[in-house]
Amino acid sequence: MSAVYTTDEYGRPFIIVREQEKKSRKTGVEAAKSHILAAKTVASIVRTSLGPRGLDKIMISPDGDIIITNDGATILQNMQVDNQIAKLLVDLSKSQDEEIGDGTTGIVVFAGALLEQAEELLERGIHPVRIAEGFEKASKIAVQHLDLVSDIVPWSKDDTSNLFKCAKTSLGSKIVTKCHDLFSKMAVDSVLSVADLDRKDVDFELVKVEGKVGGELADSQVIYGVVVDKDFSHPQMPKEVKDARISILTCPFEPPKPKTKHKLDISSVDEYKSLQEYEKKTFEDMIENVKKCGSNLVVCQWGFDDEANHLLLAHKLPAIRWVGGPEIELIAIATSGRIVPRFEDLSSEKLGTAGTVREITFGTTNERMIVIEDCANPKAVTILIRGGNKMIVDEAKRSLHDAMCVVRNLIRDNRVVYGGGAVEIACSVAVSEKADEVSTIEQYAMRAFSKALDQIPLTLAENSGLEPIETLSDLKSRQTETGNFRLGVDCMSTGSSDMKEQYVFDPLISKRQQFLLATQLVKMILKIDDVIVHSGSDE
């Protein structure tokens, strides 16, 4: 047992850090290498999923639930990672997903490649701080070069072909490639429906993605309104309501109860009948309040019993019950209605309006959903995704989210760089040339950054079944000779390496975020030189 001591102002010793046998400690290069090993392991797991020919992963939860995906963020979030440095890479992918929505696999592969290069420099005796400074310089050069090699893709509400092509690029490696055009069009149409083009802002809260097992991917559609996974409360209620005026209620259809503890003793038939009459009158008063304000449809957050349901049917007032909080909020936004907490507060001004509210059925089991269309607020959109099983529906949702994020990024900034590793090769060449002009030791770190950039096209070529080093060397020499920075890995074997001809685009802000976030994380990892692990915790 050992401890670190110091003394107080009277010269008496006291313990600052007690290092017991229960603790293990790593310092200096040993600590850095253990961090790099953990990060490289995580990067190698998602590396094979990069690109249009990337492979899928199957993840089985402790409950036996199965997820099949090649989305980097989903893979990492569903992995049980114990190592703290590996968790940082999971957070890195999550940050990219939340901020940009696309490029979650690429950023982890790039961060892993940077750490791999850093390990070689550490073995050569270069101090971690100098490596971090070199990476920082190289990152700035790469980001500046992105602006030089970027192109502006023109688009408008009337001509969305370029947005469609970029969405298609994002979906190239996904399970929905069978319905490539349909999902790309759905992503563009839904985002443009809710976009504020003057502010260059997209509110994804207004886009609801609903999945329903059954049918096939080609049956998926965009519905300009709200889809709720409910049905009308009574089977004899009309299946369609035209010119709907909707009461949106968060109060239950039941008699009011005293807030104190209460007990009701019924000792005779007359008392029971009077109670029944009271309940019936209460229900009828509630229904009268709804009808008096001009409503012809009720959407209620709570349920109601058979008697209330029967009375609603008798008064020809269709109703939908058990509508959840987020859904009821979306209905209120879409129909420009107000959520009403008490029947007495109902008025015609608080009603939501919609052109049609209809019930649709699916398959042989007659599963039902409610569709609210032609709403007062046209900016509310629902995408209904169909698929043969739950795994396909869930993966289609994730794929569509990535495509929608790409379209949103182009609305924010319509500059693009070319994919297929073309932009990484161009930045790698630029960083390598700048490194030759640096006289200090940071030049080694800058060249290492250049090699890490090469890892993306190498991985793309490898995952596509091509010869990685030969492909990279050929592309790099052709880019240098011709100055054509659009040349990338021909993953789909089309015969052309020009990514502009193949319409393989990446939003500029996505690629910039990848470079900056990965560099910041690697700098942070390199500067950790002391790890104290309690034996009771995970190492």
PDB file of C-alpha atoms in Angstrom, residues 72-73 76-77 87-104 107-108 401 405 408 412 509-510 513-514 516-518 520-521 524:
ATOM      1  CA  GLY A  72     -22.916   3.694 -37.836  1.00  0.00           C
ATOM      2  CA  ALA A  73     -24.773   5.596 -35.105  1.00  0.00           C
ATOM      3  CA  LEU A  76     -22.562   1.997 -31.839  1.00  0.00           C
ATOM      4  CA  GLN A  77     -25.555   3.000 -29.701  1.00  0.00           C
ATOM      5  CA  LYS A  87     -17.601   5.341 -25.239  1.00  0.00           C
ATOM      6  CA  LEU A  88     -16.128   8.630 -26.475  1.00  0.00           C
ATOM      7  CA  LEU A  89     -16.235   7.267 -30.036  1.00  0.00           C
ATOM      8  CA  VAL A  90     -19.864   6.254 -29.504  1.00  0.00           C
ATOM      9  CA  ASP A  91     -20.594   9.824 -28.353  1.00  0.00           C
ATOM     10  CA  LEU A  92     -18.700  11.157 -31.388  1.00  0.00           C
ATOM     11  CA  SER A  93     -20.962   9.221 -33.743  1.00  0.00           C
ATOM     12  CA  LYS A  94     -24.014  10.360 -31.749  1.00  0.00           C
ATOM     13  CA  SER A  95     -22.938  14.018 -32.020  1.00  0.00           C
ATOM     14  CA  GLN A  96     -22.577  13.707 -35.797  1.00  0.00           C
ATOM     15  CA  ASP A  97     -25.995  12.043 -36.001  1.00  0.00           C
ATOM     16  CA  GLU A  98     -27.736  14.729 -33.923  1.00  0.00           C
ATOM     17  CA  GLU A  99     -26.048  17.705 -35.580  1.00  0.00           C
ATOM     18  CA  ILE A 100     -25.795  16.544 -39.189  1.00  0.00           C
ATOM     19  CA  GLY A 101     -27.693  13.236 -39.433  1.00  0.00           C
ATOM     20  CA  ASP A 102     -25.359  11.610 -41.966  1.00  0.00           C
ATOM     21  CA  GLY A 103     -21.712  10.477 -42.066  1.00  0.00           C
ATOM     22  CA  THR A 104     -21.834   8.645 -38.726  1.00  0.00           C
ATOM     23  CA  ILE A 107     -16.420   9.993 -38.768  1.00  0.00           C
ATOM     24  CA  VAL A 108     -15.622   6.960 -36.574  1.00  0.00           C
ATOM     25  CA  HIS A 401     -34.015   9.913 -41.514  1.00  0.00           C
ATOM     26  CA  CYS A 405     -31.049  15.167 -42.902  1.00  0.00           C
ATOM     27  CA  ARG A 408     -32.115  19.644 -44.701  1.00  0.00           C
ATOM     28  CA  ARG A 412     -29.116  25.303 -44.950  1.00  0.00           C
ATOM     29  CA  ILE A 509     -21.302  21.091 -43.767  1.00  0.00           C
ATOM     30  CA  SER A 510     -21.433  17.319 -43.154  1.00  0.00           C
ATOM     31  CA  GLN A 513     -18.196  18.603 -39.215  1.00  0.00           C
ATOM     32  CA  GLN A 514     -16.573  15.188 -39.674  1.00  0.00           C
ATOM     33  CA  LEU A 516     -13.477  19.081 -36.996  1.00  0.00           C
ATOM     34  CA  LEU A 517     -15.242  16.716 -34.558  1.00  0.00           C
ATOM     35  CA  ALA A 518     -12.870  13.793 -35.198  1.00  0.00           C
ATOM     36  CA  GLN A 520     -11.101  17.505 -31.500  1.00  0.00           C
ATOM     37  CA  LEU A 521     -11.809  14.055 -30.060  1.00  0.00           C
ATOM     38  CA  MET A 524      -8.584  15.105 -26.241  1.00  0.00           C
TER      39      MET A 524
END
